[in-house]
PDB file of C-alpha atoms in Angstrom:
ATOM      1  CA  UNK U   1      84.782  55.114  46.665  1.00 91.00           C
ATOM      2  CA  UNK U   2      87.621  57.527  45.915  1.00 97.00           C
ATOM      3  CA  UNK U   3      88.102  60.348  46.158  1.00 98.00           C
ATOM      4  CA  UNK U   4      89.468  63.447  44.490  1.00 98.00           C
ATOM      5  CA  UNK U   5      90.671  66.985  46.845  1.00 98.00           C
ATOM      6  CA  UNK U   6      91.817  69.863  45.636  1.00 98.00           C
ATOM      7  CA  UNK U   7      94.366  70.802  48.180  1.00 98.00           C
ATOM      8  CA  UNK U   8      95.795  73.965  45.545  1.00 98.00           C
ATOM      9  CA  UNK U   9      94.659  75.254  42.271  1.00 98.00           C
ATOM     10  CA  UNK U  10      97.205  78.290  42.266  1.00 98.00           C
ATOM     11  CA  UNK U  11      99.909  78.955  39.566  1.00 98.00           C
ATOM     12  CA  UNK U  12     103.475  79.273  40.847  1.00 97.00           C
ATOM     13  CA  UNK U  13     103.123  82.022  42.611  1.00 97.00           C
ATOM     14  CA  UNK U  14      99.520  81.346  44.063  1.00 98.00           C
ATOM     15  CA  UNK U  15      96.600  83.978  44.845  1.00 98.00           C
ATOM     16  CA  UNK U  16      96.949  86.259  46.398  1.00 98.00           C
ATOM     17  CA  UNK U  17     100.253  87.543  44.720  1.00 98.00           C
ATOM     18  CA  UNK U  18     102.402  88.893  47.281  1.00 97.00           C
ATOM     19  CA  UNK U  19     102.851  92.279  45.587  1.00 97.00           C
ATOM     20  CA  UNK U  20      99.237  92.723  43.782  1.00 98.00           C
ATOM     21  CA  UNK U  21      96.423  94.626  45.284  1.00 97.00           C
ATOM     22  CA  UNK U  22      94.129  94.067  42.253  1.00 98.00           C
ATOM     23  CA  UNK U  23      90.415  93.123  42.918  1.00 98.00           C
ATOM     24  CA  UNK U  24      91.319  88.958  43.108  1.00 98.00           C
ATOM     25  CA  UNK U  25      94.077  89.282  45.300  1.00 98.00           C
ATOM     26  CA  UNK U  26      92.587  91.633  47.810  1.00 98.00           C
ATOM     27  CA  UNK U  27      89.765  89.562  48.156  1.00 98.00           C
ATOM     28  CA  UNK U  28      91.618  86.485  48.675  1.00 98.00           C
ATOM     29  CA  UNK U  29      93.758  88.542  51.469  1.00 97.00           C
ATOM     30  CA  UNK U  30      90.025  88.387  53.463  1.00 95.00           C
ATOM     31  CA  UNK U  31      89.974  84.553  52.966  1.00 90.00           C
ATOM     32  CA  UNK U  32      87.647  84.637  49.714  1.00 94.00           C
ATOM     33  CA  UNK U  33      86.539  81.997  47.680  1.00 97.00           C
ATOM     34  CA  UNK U  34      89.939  83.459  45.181  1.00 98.00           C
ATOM     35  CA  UNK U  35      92.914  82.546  47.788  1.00 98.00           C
ATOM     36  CA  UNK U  36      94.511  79.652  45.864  1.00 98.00           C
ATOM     37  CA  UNK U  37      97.531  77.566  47.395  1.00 98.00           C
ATOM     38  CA  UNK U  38      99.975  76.150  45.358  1.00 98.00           C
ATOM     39  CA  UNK U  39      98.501  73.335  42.611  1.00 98.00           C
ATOM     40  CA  UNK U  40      98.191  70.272  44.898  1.00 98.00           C
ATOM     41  CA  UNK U  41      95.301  67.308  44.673  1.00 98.00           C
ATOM     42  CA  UNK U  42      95.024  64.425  47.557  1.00 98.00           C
ATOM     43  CA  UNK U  43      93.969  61.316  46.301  1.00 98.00           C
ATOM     44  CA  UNK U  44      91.533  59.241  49.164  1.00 98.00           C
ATOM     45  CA  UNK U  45      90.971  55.876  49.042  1.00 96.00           C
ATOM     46  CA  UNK U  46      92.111  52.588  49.045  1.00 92.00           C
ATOM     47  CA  UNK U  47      95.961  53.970  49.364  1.00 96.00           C
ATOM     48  CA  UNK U  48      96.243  57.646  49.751  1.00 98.00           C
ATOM     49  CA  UNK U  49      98.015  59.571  47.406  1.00 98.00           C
ATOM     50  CA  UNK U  50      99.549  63.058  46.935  1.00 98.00           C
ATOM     51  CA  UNK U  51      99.976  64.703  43.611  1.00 98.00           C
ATOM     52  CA  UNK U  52     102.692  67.348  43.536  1.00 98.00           C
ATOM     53  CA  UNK U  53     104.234  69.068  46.717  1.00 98.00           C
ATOM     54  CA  UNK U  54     104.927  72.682  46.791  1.00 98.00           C
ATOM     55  CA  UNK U  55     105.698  75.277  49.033  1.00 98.00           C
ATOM     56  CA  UNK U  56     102.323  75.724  50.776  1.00 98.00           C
ATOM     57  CA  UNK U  57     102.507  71.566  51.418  1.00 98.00           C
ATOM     58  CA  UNK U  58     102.421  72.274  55.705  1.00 97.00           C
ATOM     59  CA  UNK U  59      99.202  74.930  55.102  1.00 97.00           C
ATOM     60  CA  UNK U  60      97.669  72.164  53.071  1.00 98.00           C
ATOM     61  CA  UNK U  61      98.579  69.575  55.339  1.00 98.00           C
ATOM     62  CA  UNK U  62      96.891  71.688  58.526  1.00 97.00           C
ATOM     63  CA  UNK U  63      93.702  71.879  56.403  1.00 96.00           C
ATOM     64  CA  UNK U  64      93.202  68.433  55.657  1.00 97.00           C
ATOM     65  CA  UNK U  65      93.710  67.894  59.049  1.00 97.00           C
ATOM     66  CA  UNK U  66      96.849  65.441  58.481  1.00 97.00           C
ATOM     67  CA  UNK U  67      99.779  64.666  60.335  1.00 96.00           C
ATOM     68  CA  UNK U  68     101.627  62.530  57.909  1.00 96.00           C
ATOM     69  CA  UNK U  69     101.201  61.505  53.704  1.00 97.00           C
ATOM     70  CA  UNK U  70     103.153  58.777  52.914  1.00 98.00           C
ATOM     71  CA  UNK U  71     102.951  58.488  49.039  1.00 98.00           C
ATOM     72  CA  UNK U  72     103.672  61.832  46.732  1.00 98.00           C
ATOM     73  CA  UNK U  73     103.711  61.665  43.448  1.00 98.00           C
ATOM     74  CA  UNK U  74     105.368  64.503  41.380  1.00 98.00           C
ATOM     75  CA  UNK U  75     104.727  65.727  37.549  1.00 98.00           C
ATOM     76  CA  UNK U  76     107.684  67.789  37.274  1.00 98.00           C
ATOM     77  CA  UNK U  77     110.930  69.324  39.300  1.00 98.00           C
ATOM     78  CA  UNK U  78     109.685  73.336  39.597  1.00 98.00           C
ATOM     79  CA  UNK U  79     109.461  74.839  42.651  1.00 98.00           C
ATOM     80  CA  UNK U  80     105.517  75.334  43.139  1.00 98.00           C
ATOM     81  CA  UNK U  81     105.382  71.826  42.330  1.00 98.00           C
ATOM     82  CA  UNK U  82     108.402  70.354  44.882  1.00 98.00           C
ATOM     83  CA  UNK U  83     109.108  73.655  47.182  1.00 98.00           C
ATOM     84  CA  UNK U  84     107.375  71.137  50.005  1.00 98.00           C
ATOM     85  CA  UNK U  85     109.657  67.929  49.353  1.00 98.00           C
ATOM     86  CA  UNK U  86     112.135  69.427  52.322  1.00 98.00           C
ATOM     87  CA  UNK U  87     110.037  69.907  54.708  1.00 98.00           C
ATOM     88  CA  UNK U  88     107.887  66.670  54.339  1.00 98.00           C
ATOM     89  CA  UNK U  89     111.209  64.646  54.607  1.00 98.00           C
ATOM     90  CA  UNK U  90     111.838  66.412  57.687  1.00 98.00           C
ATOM     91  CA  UNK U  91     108.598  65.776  59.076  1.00 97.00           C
ATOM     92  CA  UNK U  92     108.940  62.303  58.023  1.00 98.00           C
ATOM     93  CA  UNK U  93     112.584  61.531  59.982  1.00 97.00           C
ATOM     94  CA  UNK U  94     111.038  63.387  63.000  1.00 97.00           C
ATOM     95  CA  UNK U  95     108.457  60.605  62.827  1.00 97.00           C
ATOM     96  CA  UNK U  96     110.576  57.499  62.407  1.00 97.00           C
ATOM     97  CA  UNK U  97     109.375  56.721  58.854  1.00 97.00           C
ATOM     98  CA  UNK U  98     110.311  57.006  55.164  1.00 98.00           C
ATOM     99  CA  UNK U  99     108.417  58.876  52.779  1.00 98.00           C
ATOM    100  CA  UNK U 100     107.266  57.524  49.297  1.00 98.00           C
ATOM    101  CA  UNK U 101     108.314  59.702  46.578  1.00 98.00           C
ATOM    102  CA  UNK U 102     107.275  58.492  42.603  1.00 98.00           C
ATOM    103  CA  UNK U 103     108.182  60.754  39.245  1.00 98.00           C
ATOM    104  CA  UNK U 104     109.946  60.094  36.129  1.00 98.00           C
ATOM    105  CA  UNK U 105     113.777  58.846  36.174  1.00 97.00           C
ATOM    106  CA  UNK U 106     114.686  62.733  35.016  1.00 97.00           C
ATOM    107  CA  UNK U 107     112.158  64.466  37.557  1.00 98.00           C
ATOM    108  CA  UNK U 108     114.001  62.583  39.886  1.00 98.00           C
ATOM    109  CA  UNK U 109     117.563  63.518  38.901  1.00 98.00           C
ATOM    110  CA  UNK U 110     116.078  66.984  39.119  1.00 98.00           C
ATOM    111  CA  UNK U 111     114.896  66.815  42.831  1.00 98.00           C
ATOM    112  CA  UNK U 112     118.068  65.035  43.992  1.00 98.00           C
ATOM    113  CA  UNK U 113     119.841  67.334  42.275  1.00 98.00           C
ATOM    114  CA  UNK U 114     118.023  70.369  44.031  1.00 97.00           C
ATOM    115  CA  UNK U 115     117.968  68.276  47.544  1.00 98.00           C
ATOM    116  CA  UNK U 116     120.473  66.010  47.785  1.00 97.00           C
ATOM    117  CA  UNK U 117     119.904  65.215  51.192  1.00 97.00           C
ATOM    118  CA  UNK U 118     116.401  63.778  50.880  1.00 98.00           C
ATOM    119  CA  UNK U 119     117.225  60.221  50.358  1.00 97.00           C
ATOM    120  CA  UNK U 120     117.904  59.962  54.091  1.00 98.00           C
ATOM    121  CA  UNK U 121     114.236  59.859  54.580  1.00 98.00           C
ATOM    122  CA  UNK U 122     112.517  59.653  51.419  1.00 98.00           C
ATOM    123  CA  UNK U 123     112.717  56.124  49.420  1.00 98.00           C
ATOM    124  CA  UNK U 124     112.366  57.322  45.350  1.00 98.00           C
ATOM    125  CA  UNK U 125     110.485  54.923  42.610  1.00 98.00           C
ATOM    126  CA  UNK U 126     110.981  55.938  38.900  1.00 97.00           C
ATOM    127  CA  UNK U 127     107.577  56.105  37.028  1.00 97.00           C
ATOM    128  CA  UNK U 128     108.356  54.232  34.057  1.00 95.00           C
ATOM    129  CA  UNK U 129     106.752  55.351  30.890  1.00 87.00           C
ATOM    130  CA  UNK U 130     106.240  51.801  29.700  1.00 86.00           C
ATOM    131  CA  UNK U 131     105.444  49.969  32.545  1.00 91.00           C
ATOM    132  CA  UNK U 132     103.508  52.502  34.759  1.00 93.00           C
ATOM    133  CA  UNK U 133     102.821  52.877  38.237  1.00 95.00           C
ATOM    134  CA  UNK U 134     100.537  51.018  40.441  1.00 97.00           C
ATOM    135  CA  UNK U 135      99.452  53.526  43.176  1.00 97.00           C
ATOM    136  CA  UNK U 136      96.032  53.155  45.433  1.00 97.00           C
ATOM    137  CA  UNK U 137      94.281  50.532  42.741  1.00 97.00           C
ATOM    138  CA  UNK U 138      95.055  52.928  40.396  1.00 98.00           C
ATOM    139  CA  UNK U 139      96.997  51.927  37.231  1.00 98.00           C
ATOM    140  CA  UNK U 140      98.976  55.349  36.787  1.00 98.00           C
ATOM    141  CA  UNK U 141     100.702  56.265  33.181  1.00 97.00           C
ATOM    142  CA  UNK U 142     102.818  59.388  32.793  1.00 98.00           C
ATOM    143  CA  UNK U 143     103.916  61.094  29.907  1.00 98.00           C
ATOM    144  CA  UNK U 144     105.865  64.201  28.913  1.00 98.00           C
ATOM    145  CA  UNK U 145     103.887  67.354  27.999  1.00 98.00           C
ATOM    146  CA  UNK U 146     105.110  70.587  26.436  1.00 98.00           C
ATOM    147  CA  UNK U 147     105.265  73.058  28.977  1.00 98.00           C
ATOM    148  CA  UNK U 148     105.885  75.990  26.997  1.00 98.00           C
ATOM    149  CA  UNK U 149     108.458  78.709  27.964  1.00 97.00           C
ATOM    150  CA  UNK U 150     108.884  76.479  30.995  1.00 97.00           C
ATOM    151  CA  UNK U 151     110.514  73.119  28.907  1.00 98.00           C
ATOM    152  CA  UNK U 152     108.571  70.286  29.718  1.00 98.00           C
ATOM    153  CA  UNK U 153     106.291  68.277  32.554  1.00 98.00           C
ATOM    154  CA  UNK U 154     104.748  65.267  33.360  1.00 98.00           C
ATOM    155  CA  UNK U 155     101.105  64.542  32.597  1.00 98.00           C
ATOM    156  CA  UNK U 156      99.449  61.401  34.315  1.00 98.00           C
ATOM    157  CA  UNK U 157      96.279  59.236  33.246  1.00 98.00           C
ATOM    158  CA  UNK U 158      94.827  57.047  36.219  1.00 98.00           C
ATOM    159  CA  UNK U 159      92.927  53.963  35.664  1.00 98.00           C
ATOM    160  CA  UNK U 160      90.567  51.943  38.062  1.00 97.00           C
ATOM    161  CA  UNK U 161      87.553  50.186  37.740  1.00 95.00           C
ATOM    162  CA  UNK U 162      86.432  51.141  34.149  1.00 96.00           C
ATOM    163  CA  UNK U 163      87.101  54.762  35.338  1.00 98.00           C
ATOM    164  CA  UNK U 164      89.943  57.158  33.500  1.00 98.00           C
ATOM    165  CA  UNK U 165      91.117  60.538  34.437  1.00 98.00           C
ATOM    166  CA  UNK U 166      94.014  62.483  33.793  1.00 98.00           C
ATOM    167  CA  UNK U 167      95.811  65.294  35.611  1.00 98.00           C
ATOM    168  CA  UNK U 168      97.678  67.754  33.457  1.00 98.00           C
ATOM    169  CA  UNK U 169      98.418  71.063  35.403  1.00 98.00           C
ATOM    170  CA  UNK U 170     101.214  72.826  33.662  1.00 98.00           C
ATOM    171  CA  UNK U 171     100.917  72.357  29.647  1.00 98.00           C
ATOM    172  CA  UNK U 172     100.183  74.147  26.584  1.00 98.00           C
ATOM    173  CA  UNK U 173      99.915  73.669  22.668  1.00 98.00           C
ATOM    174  CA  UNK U 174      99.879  70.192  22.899  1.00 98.00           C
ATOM    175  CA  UNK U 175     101.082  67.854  20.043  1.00 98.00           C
ATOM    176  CA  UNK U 176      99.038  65.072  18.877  1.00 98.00           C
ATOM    177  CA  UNK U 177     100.940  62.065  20.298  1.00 98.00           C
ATOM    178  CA  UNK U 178     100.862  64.511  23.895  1.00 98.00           C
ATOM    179  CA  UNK U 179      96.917  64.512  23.581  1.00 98.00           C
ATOM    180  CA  UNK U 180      96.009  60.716  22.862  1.00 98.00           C
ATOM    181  CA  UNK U 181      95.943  59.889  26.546  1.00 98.00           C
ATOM    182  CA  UNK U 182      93.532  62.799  27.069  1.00 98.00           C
ATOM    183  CA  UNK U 183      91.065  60.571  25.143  1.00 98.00           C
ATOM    184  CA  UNK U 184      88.594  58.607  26.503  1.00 98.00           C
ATOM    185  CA  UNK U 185      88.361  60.615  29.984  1.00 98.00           C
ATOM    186  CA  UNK U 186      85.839  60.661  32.307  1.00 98.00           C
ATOM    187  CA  UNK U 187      87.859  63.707  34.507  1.00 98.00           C
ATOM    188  CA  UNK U 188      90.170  65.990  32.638  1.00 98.00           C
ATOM    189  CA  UNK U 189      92.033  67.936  35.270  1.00 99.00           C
ATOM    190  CA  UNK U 190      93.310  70.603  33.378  1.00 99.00           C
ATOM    191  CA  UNK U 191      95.457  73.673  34.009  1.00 98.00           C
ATOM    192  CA  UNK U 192      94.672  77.249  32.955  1.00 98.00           C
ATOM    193  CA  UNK U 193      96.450  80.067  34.134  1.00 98.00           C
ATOM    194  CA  UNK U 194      94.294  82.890  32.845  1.00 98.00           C
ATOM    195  CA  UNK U 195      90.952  83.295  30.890  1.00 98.00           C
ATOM    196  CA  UNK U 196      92.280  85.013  28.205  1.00 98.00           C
ATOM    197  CA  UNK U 197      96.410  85.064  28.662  1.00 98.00           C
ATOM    198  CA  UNK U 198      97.576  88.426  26.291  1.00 96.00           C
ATOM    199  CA  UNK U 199     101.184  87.803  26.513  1.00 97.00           C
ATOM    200  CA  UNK U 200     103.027  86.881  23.567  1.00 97.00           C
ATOM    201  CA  UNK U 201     103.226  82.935  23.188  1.00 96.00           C
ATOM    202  CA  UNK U 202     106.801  82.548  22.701  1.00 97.00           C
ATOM    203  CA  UNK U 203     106.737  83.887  26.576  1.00 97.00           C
ATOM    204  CA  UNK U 204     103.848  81.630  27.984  1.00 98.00           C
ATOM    205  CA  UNK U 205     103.720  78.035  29.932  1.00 98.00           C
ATOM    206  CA  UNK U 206     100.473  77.090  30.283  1.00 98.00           C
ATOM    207  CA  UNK U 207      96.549  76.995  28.419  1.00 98.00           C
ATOM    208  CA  UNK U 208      94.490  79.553  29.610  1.00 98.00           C
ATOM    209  CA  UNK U 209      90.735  78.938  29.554  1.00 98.00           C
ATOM    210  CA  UNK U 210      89.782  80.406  26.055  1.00 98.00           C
ATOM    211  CA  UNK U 211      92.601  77.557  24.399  1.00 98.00           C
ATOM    212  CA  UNK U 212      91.501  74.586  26.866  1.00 98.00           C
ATOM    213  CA  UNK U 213      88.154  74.932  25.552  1.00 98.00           C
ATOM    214  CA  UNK U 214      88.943  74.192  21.740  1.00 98.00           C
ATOM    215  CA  UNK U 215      90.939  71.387  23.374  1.00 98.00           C
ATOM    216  CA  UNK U 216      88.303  69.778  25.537  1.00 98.00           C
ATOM    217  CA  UNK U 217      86.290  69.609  21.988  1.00 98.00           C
ATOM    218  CA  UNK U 218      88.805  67.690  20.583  1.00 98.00           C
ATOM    219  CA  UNK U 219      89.218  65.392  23.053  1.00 98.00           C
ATOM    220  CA  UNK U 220      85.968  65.154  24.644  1.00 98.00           C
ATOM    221  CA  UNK U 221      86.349  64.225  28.295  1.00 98.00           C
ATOM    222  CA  UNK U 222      82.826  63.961  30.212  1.00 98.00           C
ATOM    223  CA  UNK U 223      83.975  66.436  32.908  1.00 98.00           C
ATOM    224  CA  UNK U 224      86.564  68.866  32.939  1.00 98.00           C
ATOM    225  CA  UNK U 225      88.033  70.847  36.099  1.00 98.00           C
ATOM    226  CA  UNK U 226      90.451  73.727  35.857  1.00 98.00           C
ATOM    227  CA  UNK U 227      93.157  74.311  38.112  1.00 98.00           C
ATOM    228  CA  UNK U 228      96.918  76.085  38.127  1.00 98.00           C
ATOM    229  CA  UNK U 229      95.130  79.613  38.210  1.00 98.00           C
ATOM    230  CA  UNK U 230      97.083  83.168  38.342  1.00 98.00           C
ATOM    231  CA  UNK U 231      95.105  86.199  39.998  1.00 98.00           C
ATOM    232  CA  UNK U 232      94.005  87.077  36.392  1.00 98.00           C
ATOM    233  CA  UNK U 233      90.697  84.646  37.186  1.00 98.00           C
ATOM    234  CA  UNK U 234      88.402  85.275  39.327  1.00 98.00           C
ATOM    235  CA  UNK U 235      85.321  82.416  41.034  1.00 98.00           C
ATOM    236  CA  UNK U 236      82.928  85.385  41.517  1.00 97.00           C
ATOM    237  CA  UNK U 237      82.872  86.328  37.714  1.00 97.00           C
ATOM    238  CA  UNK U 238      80.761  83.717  35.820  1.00 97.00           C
ATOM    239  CA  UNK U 239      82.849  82.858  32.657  1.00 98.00           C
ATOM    240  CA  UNK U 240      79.863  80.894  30.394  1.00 97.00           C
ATOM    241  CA  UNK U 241      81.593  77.734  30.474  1.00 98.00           C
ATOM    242  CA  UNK U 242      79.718  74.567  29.460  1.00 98.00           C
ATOM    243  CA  UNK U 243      77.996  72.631  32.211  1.00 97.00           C
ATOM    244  CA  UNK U 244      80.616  69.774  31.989  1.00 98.00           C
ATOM    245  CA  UNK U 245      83.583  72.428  32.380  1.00 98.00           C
ATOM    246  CA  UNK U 246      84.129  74.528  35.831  1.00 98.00           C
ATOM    247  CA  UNK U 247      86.467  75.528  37.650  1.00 98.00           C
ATOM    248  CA  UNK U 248      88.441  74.164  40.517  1.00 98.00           C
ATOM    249  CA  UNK U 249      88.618  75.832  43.890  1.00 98.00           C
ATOM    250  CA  UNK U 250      90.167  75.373  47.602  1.00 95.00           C
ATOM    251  CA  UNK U 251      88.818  72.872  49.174  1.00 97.00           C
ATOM    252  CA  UNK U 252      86.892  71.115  46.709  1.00 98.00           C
ATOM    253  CA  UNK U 253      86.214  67.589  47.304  1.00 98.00           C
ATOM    254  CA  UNK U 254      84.954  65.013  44.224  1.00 98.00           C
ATOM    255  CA  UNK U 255      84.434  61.459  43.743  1.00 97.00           C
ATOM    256  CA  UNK U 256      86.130  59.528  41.450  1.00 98.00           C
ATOM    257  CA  UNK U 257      83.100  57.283  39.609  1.00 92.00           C
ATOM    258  CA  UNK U 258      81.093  57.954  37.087  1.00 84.00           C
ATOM    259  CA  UNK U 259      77.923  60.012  36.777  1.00 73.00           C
ATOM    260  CA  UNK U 260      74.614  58.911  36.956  1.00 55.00           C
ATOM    261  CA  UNK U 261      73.144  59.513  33.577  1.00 47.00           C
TER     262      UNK U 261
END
């Protein structure tokens, strides 16, 4: 059975905020249940999978206890999401073999653009929006997502064995053709940055909590997991979600099948 891990569920500049003393951050500093790497998930199973690689990839790397991921996939080009790509292609010419990197033909323009030099070790597949992606058993489908202030990402749904979920960590106000593959989920992976984000719209990226809920009623997955979270949230506060929404943290580890009813 697979299985899902959440290797980060930070925002771009993860938790604890290098700067911030404030009540999250300084209990992260202590190694609390709050210290959030960089948004990351590790697919196990059949073929194992990376989504996203960011800056804190070698931290997440020495806590899953792995020497070597062959297959990344990446939703978009910003640096919390590829600050890792560098030093994995490194790590993977020091060990004789060539990474597997998969995104969108303009994610990858992006990344070359950014590191030119990582085609010496990295091999690069364009994740068609038509055709898809095959990855693990899973039948992968990405699509472009508003991403605010920020331009745009990539969303993906995943498909195996009567099972969907979706992974969406950096989106906000949503159009209607951007939520139809949200439908019909049994895991909605969903980023929030805050609870209750107070800056002005114009300025922001991403859903926080409060806007993510309305959403989750439209679309209705059976579970929902948050992830992408700034300092402004805090896993010792208890937030009165609904039983079939929580949040994500370090370390978590969930399978991919459905629920016994």
């Amino acid at each position: 059975m697979d299985k899902l891990y959440f290797w980060g569920t930070g925002d771009a500049m993860g938790v604890p905020r290098v700067y911030c003393d404030c009540a999250v951050c300084e209990e992260a500093r202590m190694e609390g249940v709050n210290r959030r790497y960089r948004s990351s998930v590790w697919v196990e199973g059949e073929q194992d999978f990376l989504i996203d690689c960011g800056p804190d990839f070698r931290q997440q790397m020495e806590r899953a206890g792995l020497k070597y991921a062959e297959h990344i996939l990446i939703t978009h080009a910003h640096f919390d999401h590829i600050g890792g790509l560098p030093e994995w292609a490194d790590a993977c010419r020091w060990m004789g073999r060539r990474g597997q990197l998969y995104a969108p033909q303009e994610v990858l323009d992006m990344i070359i653009r950014q590191y030119p030099w990582l085609s010496r070790n990295l091999d690069f597949h364009i994740v068609d929006p038509e055709q898809g992606l095959m990855l693990g058993g899973w039948n992968i489908t990405g699509w472009k997502v508003n991403h605010g202030k920020n331009g745009f990402a990539y969303a993906y749904r995943l498909e195996k064995e009567g099972y969907a979920w979706a992974y969406c960590s950096d989106s906000i106000a949503l159009s209607e053709k951007e939520k139809k593959p949200l439908y019909g989920l049994d895991l909605l992976v969903l980023g929030t940055s805050f609870y209750k984000e107070q800056a002005a719209f114009e300025t922001r990226s991403v859903y926080d909590m409060v806007e993510a809920l309305e959403l989750i009623e439209e679309v209705k997955p059976e579970r929902t997991l948050f992830t992408h979270m700034s300092h402004d949230v805090d896993l010792n506060r208890d937030y009165a979600l609904p039983a079939y929404v929580q949040i994500s943290h370090t370390g978590l580890k969930i399978e991919l099948a459905k629920c016994s009813k």
